[in-house]
PDB file of C-alpha atoms in Angstrom:
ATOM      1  CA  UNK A1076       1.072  27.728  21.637  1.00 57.00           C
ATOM      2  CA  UNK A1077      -0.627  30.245  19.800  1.00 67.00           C
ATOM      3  CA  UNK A1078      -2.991  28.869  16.569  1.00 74.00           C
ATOM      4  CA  UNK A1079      -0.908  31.173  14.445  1.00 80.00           C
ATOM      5  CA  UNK A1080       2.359  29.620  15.512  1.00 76.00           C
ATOM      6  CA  UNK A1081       1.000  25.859  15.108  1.00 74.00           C
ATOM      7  CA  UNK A1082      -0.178  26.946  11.735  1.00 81.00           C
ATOM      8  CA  UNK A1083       3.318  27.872  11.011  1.00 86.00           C
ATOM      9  CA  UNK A1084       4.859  24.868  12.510  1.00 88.00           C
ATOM     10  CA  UNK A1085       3.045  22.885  10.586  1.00 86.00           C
ATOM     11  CA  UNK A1086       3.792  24.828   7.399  1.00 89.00           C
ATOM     12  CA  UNK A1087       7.620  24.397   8.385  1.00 92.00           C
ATOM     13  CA  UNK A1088       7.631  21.065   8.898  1.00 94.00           C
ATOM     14  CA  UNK A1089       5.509  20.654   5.332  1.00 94.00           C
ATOM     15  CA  UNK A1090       8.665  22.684   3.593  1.00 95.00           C
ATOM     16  CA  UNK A1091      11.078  20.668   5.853  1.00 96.00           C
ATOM     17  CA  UNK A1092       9.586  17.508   4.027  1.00 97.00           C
ATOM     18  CA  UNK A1093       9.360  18.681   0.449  1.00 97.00           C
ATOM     19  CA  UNK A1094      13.128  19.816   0.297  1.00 97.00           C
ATOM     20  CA  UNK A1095      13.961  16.503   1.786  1.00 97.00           C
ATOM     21  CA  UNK A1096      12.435  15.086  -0.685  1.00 98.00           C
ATOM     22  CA  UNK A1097      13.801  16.232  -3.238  1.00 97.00           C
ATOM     23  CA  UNK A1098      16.999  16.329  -2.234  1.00 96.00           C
ATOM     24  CA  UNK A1099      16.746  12.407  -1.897  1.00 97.00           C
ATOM     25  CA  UNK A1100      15.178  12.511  -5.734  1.00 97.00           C
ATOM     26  CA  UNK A1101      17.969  14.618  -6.283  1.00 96.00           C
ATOM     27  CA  UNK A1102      20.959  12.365  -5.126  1.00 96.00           C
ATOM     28  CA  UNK A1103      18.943   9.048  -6.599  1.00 96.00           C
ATOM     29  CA  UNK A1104      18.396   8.185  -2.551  1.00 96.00           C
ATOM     30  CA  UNK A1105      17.580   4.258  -2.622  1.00 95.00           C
ATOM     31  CA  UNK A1106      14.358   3.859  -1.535  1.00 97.00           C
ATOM     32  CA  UNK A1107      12.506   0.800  -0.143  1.00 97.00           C
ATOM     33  CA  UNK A1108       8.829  -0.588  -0.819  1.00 97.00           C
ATOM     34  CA  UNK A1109       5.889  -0.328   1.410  1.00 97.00           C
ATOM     35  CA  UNK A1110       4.096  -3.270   2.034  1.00 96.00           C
ATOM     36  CA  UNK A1111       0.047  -3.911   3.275  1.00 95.00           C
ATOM     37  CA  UNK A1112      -0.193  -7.648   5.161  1.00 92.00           C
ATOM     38  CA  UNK A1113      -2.835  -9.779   3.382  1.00 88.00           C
ATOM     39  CA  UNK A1114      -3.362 -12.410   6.109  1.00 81.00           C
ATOM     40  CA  UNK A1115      -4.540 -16.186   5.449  1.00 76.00           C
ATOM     41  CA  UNK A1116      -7.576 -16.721   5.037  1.00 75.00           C
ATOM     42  CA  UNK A1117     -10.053 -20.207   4.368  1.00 77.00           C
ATOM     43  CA  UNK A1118     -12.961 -20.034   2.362  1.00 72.00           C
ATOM     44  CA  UNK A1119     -14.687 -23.489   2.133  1.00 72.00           C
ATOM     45  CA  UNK A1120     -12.104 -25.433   0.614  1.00 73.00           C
ATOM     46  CA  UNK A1121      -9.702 -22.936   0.224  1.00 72.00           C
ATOM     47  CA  UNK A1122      -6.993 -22.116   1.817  1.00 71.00           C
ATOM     48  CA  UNK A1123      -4.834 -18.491   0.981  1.00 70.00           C
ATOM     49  CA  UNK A1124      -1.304 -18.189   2.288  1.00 79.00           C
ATOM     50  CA  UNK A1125      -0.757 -14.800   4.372  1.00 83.00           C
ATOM     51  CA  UNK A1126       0.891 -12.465   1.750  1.00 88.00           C
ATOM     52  CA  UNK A1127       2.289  -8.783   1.190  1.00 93.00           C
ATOM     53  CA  UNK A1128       1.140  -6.720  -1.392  1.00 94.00           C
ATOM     54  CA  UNK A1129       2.897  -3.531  -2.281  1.00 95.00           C
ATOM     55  CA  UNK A1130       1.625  -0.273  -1.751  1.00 96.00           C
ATOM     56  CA  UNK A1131       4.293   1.892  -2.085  1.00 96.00           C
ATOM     57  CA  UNK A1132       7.695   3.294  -1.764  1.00 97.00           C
ATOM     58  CA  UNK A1133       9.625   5.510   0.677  1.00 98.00           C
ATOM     59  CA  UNK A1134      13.015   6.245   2.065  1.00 98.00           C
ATOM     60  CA  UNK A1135      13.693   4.709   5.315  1.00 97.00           C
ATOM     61  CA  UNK A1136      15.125   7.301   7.624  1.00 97.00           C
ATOM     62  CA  UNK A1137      16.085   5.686  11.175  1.00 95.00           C
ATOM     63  CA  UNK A1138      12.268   5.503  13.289  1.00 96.00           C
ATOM     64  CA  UNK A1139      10.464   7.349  10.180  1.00 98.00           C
ATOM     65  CA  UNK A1140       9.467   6.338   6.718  1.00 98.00           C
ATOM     66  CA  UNK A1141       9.022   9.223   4.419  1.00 98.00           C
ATOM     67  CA  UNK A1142       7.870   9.149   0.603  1.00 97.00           C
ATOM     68  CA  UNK A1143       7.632  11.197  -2.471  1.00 97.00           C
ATOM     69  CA  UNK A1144       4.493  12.817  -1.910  1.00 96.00           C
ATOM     70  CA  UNK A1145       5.633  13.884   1.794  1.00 96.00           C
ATOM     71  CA  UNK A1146       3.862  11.222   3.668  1.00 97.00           C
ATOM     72  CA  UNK A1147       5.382  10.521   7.010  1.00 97.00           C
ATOM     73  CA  UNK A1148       5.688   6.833   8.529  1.00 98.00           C
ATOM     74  CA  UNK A1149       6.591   5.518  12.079  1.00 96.00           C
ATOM     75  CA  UNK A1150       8.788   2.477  10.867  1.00 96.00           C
ATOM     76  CA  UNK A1151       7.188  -0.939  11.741  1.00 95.00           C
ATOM     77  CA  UNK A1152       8.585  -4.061  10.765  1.00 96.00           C
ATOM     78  CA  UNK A1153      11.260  -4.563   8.283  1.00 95.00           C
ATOM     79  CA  UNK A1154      11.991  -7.675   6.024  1.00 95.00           C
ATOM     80  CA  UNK A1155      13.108  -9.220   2.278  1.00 92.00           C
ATOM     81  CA  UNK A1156      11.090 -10.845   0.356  1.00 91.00           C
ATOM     82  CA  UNK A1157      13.040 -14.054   0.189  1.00 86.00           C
ATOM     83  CA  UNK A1158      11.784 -17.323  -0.165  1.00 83.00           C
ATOM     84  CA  UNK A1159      12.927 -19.585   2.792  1.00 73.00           C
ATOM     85  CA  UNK A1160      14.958 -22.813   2.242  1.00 72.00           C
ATOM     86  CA  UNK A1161      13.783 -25.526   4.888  1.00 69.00           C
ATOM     87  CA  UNK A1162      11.552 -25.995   7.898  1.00 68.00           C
ATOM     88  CA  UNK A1163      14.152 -25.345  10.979  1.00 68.00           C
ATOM     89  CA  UNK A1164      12.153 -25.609  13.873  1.00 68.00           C
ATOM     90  CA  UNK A1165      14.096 -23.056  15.738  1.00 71.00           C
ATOM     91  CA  UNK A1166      12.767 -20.284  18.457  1.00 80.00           C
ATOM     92  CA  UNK A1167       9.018 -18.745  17.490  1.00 81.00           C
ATOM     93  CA  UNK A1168      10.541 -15.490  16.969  1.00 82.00           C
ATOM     94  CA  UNK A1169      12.573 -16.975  14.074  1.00 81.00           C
ATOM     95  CA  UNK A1170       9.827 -18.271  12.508  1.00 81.00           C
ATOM     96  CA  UNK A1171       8.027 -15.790  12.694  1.00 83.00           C
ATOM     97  CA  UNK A1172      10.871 -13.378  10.535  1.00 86.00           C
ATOM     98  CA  UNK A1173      10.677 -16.677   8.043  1.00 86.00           C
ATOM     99  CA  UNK A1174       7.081 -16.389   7.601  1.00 83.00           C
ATOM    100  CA  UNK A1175       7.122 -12.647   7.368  1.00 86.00           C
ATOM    101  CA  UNK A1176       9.995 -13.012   4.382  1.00 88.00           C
ATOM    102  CA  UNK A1177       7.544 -15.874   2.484  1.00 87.00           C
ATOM    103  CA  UNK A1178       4.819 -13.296   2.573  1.00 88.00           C
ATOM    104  CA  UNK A1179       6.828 -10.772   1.550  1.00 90.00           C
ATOM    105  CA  UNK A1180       8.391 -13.463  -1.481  1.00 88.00           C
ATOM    106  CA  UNK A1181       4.360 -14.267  -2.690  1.00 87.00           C
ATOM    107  CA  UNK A1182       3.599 -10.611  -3.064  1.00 85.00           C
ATOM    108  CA  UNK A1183       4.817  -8.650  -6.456  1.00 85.00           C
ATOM    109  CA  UNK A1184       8.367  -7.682  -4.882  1.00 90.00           C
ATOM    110  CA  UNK A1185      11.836  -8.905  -6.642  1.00 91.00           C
ATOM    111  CA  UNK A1186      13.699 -11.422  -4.813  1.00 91.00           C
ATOM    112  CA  UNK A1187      15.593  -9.471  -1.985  1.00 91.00           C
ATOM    113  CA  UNK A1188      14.041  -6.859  -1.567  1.00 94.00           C
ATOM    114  CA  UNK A1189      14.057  -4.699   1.381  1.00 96.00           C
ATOM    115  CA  UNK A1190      10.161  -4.256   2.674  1.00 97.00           C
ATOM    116  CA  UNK A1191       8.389  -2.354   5.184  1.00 97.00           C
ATOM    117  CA  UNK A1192       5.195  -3.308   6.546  1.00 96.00           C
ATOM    118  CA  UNK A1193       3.297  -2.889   9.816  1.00 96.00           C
ATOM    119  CA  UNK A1194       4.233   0.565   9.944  1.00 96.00           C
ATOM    120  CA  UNK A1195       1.755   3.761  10.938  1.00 96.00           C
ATOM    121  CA  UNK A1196       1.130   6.940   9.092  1.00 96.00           C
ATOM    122  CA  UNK A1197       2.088   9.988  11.215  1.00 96.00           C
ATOM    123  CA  UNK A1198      -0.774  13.143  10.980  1.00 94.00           C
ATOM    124  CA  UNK A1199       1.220  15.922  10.287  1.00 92.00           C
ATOM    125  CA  UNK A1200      -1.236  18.426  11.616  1.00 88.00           C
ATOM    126  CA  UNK A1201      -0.354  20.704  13.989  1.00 83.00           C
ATOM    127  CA  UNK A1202      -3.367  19.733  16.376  1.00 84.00           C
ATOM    128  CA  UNK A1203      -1.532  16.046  16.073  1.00 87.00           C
ATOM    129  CA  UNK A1204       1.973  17.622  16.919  1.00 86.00           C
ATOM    130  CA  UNK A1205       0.835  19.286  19.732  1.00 83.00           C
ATOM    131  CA  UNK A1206      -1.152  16.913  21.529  1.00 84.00           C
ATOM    132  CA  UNK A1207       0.940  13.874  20.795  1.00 80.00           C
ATOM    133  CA  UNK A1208      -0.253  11.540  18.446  1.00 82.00           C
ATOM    134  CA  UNK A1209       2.044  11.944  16.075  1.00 88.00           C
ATOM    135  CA  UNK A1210       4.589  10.081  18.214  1.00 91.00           C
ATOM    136  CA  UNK A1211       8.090   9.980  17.552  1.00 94.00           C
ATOM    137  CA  UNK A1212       7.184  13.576  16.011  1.00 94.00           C
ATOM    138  CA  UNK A1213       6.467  16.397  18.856  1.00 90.00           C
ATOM    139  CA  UNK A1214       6.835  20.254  19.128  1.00 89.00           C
ATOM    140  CA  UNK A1215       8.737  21.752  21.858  1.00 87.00           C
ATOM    141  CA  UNK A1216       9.219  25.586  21.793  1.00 86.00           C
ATOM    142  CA  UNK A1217       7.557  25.668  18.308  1.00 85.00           C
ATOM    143  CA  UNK A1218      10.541  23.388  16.803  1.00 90.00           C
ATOM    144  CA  UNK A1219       9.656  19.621  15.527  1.00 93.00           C
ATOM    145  CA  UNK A1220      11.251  17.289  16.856  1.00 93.00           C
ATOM    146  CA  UNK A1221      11.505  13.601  16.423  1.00 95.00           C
ATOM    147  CA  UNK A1222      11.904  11.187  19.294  1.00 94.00           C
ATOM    148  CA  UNK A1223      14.885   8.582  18.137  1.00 90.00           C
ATOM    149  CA  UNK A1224      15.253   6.307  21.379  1.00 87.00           C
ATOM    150  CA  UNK A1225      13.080   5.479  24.194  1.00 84.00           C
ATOM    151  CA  UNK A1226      15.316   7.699  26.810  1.00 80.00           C
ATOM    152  CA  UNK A1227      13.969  11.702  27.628  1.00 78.00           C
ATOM    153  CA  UNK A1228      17.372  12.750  26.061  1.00 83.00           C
ATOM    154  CA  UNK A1229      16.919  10.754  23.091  1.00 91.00           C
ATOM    155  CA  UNK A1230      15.062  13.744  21.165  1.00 93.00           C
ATOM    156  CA  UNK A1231      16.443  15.976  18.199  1.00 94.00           C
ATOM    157  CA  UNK A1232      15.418  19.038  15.739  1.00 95.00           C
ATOM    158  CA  UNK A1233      13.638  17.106  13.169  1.00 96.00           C
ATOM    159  CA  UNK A1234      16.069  19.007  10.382  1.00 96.00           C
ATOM    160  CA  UNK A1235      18.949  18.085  11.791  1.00 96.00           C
ATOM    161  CA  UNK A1236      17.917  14.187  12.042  1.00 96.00           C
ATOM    162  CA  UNK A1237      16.789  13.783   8.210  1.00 97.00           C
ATOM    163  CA  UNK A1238      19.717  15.578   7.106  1.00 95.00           C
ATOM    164  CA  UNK A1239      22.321  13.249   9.159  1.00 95.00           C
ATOM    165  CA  UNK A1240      19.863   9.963   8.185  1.00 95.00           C
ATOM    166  CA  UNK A1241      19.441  11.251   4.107  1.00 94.00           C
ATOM    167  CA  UNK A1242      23.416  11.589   4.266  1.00 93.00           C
ATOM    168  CA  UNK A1243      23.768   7.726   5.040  1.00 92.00           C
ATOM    169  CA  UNK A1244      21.623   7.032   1.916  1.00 85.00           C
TER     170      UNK A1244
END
């Protein structure tokens, strides 16, 4: 691919983003807050709790996380800040969802609240597109695509994807 056509790739996939954007903005799209992990820590004596502390909000759109300033995530891990009831004891992998929702409950987020975390920023460049690191985003015949599923066939126009996911907001 030509520089002139990544160029313009890139610049379509910038306007793709701004009119989704506002046309979530426009509709009053829920959105969802973006969390970082603050993990426990021990100095001397004391002893910190892992927590989440927000940085953000964004629209959760399937395998992507987009925001108001046209930021694009990969979706990580997903959880409410809720405070749990009792010590269960069950499989690790359900502890591990009740710690993540008490870290989520000690950072500044209401109770209940939907919140991302562990997720990656995608570079929206068109170097990035076209070489692959901004996986599940990738160019094929100079069209964006995004990269829904782990199959081959599990690929579809970019457009066409936040449209259908915005509609479900």
């Amino acid at each position: 691919m030509t520089d002139e056509r990544a160029t313009r790739v890139a610049s379509d996939l910038a306007s793709l983003l701004a009119r989704t954007v506002a046309a979530l903005e426009a509709v009053g799209a829920r959105d969802e807050a973006l969390a970082q992990v603050k993990p426990a820590r021990r100095v001397l004596l004391v002893h910190t709790s892992a927590s989440m502390a927000p940085v953000g909000r964004a629209w959760r759109l399937g395998v992507l996380l987009l925001d108001r300033e046209g930021r694009v995530f990969a979706t990580g891990k997903i959880t409410r800040a809720v405070v749990p009831t009792r010590e269960q004891h069950l499989s690790a992998s359900v502890e591990e969802r009740k710690a993540d929702r008490k870290a989520a409950s000690r950072g500044r987020f209401d109770e209940g609240e939907v919140v991302n975390f562990a997720y990656r920023p995608l570079p929206l460049d068109a170097a990035s597109l076209l070489d692959g690191s901004a996986e599940p985003l990738l160019v094929r015949d100079g069209t964006v695509l995004v990269r829904w599923g782990t199959g081959v066939d599990e690929v579809r126009d970019l457009g066409d994807y936040l449209a259908d996911r915005a509609s479900l907001l």
